CSV table of C-alpha atoms in Angstrom, one decimal:
chain,number,residue,atom,x,y,z
A,1,VAL,CA,7.4,-69.1,-104.9
A,2,GLN,CA,4.8,-66.9,-107.9
A,3,LEU,CA,1.9,-64.1,-107.0
A,4,GLN,CA,-0.3,-64.2,-109.2
A,5,ALA,CA,-2.3,-60.9,-108.9
A,6,SER,CA,-6.3,-59.6,-109.9
A,7,GLY,CA,-8.6,-57.3,-110.1
A,8,GLY,CA,-7.4,-53.9,-111.5
A,9,GLY,CA,-9.2,-52.2,-114.1
A,10,LEU,CA,-11.0,-48.8,-114.7
A,11,VAL,CA,-12.8,-46.9,-111.7
A,12,GLN,CA,-14.4,-43.8,-111.4
A,13,ALA,CA,-13.0,-41.0,-108.3
A,14,GLY,CA,-15.2,-42.3,-104.7
A,15,GLY,CA,-15.3,-45.9,-106.3
A,16,SER,CA,-14.5,-49.5,-104.6
A,17,LEU,CA,-11.7,-52.3,-106.1
A,18,ARG,CA,-10.6,-55.1,-104.7
A,19,LEU,CA,-7.3,-56.3,-105.3
A,20,SER,CA,-6.4,-60.0,-104.9
A,21,CYS,CA,-3.2,-62.1,-105.5
A,22,ALA,CA,-2.2,-65.6,-104.3
A,23,ALA,CA,1.1,-67.2,-103.4
A,24,SER,CA,2.0,-70.5,-105.1
A,25,GLY,CA,5.0,-72.7,-105.5
A,26,SER,CA,7.5,-74.1,-103.9
A,27,ILE,CA,6.6,-72.3,-100.3
A,28,PHE,CA,7.2,-73.5,-96.8
A,29,SER,CA,6.6,-70.3,-95.1
A,30,ILE,CA,5.2,-67.5,-95.3
A,31,ASN,CA,6.2,-63.8,-92.9
A,32,ALA,CA,3.8,-61.3,-94.9
A,33,MET,CA,2.4,-59.8,-97.9
A,34,GLY,CA,1.6,-56.7,-99.1
A,35,TRP,CA,0.8,-54.2,-101.4
A,36,TYR,CA,3.2,-51.5,-103.6
A,37,ARG,CA,2.1,-49.8,-106.0
A,38,GLN,CA,4.3,-47.3,-108.7
A,39,ALA,CA,2.6,-44.5,-110.6
A,40,PRO,CA,4.2,-43.6,-114.1
A,41,GLY,CA,7.8,-41.2,-113.1
A,42,LYS,CA,7.2,-42.3,-109.5
A,43,GLN,CA,9.6,-44.9,-107.9
A,44,ARG,CA,7.4,-47.4,-106.2
A,45,GLU,CA,6.4,-46.9,-102.5
A,46,LEU,CA,4.7,-49.5,-100.3
A,47,VAL,CA,1.0,-49.3,-100.4
A,48,ALA,CA,0.1,-52.3,-97.4
A,49,THR,CA,1.7,-55.2,-95.7
A,50,VAL,CA,-0.2,-58.0,-93.7
A,51,THR,CA,1.8,-61.0,-91.6
A,52,THR,CA,0.1,-64.4,-91.6
A,53,GLY,CA,-0.4,-62.6,-87.4
A,54,GLY,CA,-2.7,-60.6,-88.5
A,55,ALA,CA,-0.8,-57.7,-87.9
A,56,THR,CA,-1.4,-54.3,-90.6
A,57,ASN,CA,0.5,-51.4,-91.7
A,58,TYR,CA,-0.3,-48.8,-94.1
A,59,ALA,CA,0.9,-45.8,-96.0
A,60,ASP,CA,-0.8,-42.4,-94.3
A,61,SER,CA,-2.4,-41.1,-98.0
A,62,VAL,CA,-4.1,-44.9,-97.6
A,63,LYS,CA,-5.1,-45.0,-94.6
A,64,GLY,CA,-8.9,-45.2,-93.6
A,65,ARG,CA,-9.8,-46.5,-96.9
A,66,PHE,CA,-8.0,-48.9,-98.0
A,67,THR,CA,-8.2,-52.5,-95.8
A,68,ILE,CA,-5.8,-55.0,-96.8
A,69,SER,CA,-6.2,-58.8,-95.4
A,70,ILE,CA,-4.9,-62.3,-95.7
A,71,ASP,CA,-5.9,-66.1,-95.3
A,72,ASN,CA,-3.4,-68.4,-94.4
A,73,ALA,CA,-5.0,-70.9,-95.7
A,74,LYS,CA,-4.2,-70.1,-99.4
A,75,ASN,CA,-1.8,-68.0,-99.1
A,76,THR,CA,-3.7,-65.6,-100.8
A,77,VAL,CA,-3.9,-61.4,-99.6
A,78,TYR,CA,-6.2,-59.1,-100.6
A,79,LEU,CA,-6.3,-54.8,-100.9
A,80,ARG,CA,-9.6,-54.0,-100.8
A,81,MET,CA,-9.2,-49.5,-102.1
A,82,ASN,CA,-12.6,-47.6,-101.2
A,83,SER,CA,-13.0,-43.6,-101.9
A,84,LEU,CA,-10.8,-44.0,-104.9
A,85,LYS,CA,-9.1,-41.5,-105.9
A,86,PRO,CA,-6.9,-40.0,-109.2
A,87,GLU,CA,-4.1,-40.1,-107.0
A,88,ASP,CA,-4.2,-43.6,-106.0
A,89,THR,CA,-4.0,-44.7,-109.8
A,90,ALA,CA,-0.8,-46.5,-110.6
A,91,VAL,CA,0.5,-50.5,-111.3
A,92,TYR,CA,0.7,-52.3,-108.3
A,93,TYR,CA,2.4,-55.6,-107.4
A,94,CYS,CA,1.8,-57.6,-104.7
A,95,ASN,CA,5.3,-58.5,-102.6
A,96,THR,CA,5.0,-62.2,-100.1
A,97,ASP,CA,8.2,-62.6,-97.7
A,98,ALA,CA,8.6,-65.7,-97.6
A,99,SER,CA,11.0,-69.0,-97.7
A,100,PRO,CA,10.9,-72.3,-100.1
A,101,GLY,CA,11.4,-74.8,-98.4
A,102,TRP,CA,13.2,-76.1,-94.5
A,103,GLY,CA,16.0,-74.3,-94.2
A,104,LEU,CA,16.4,-71.8,-96.9
A,105,SER,CA,16.2,-67.9,-95.8
A,106,PHE,CA,13.6,-65.8,-96.4
A,107,HIS,CA,13.2,-63.2,-99.5
A,108,ASP,CA,10.7,-60.7,-101.0
A,109,TYR,CA,9.2,-61.9,-104.4
A,110,TRP,CA,7.1,-59.7,-106.8
A,111,GLY,CA,3.3,-60.9,-108.5
A,112,GLN,CA,3.7,-58.8,-112.1
A,113,GLY,CA,1.5,-56.1,-111.1
A,114,THR,CA,-2.2,-55.3,-112.2
A,115,GLN,CA,-3.2,-51.8,-113.5
A,116,VAL,CA,-5.3,-49.4,-111.4
A,117,THR,CA,-6.7,-46.1,-113.5
A,118,VAL,CA,-8.9,-44.3,-110.7
A,119,SER,CA,-10.6,-41.2,-113.3
A,120,SER,CA,-12.0,-37.8,-112.4
């Protein structure tokens, strides 16, 4: 299972960005997809997750500003980020909980990360 993220960049505070992440390769089933982020000198933290059934979970710091969605037909997860703040600056990593084949266990898979920089 491979994850390819895109959509990061540099934006001013108050601006918006949309991240996309497509899962490909040997995918039998996906339980959920999500986004995590890691700022310099900090641990990786949850941003938001969404199940294939549409249930979502957000970090308190992004509630009301970020929206996660999933396209099950495309195995793609999106993160719409509005009202961005300098403290949102981080490398954003895509994640999926997926099984690569019938009878095989579900595992976490990670993308390569995309940089989001918010200037004040």
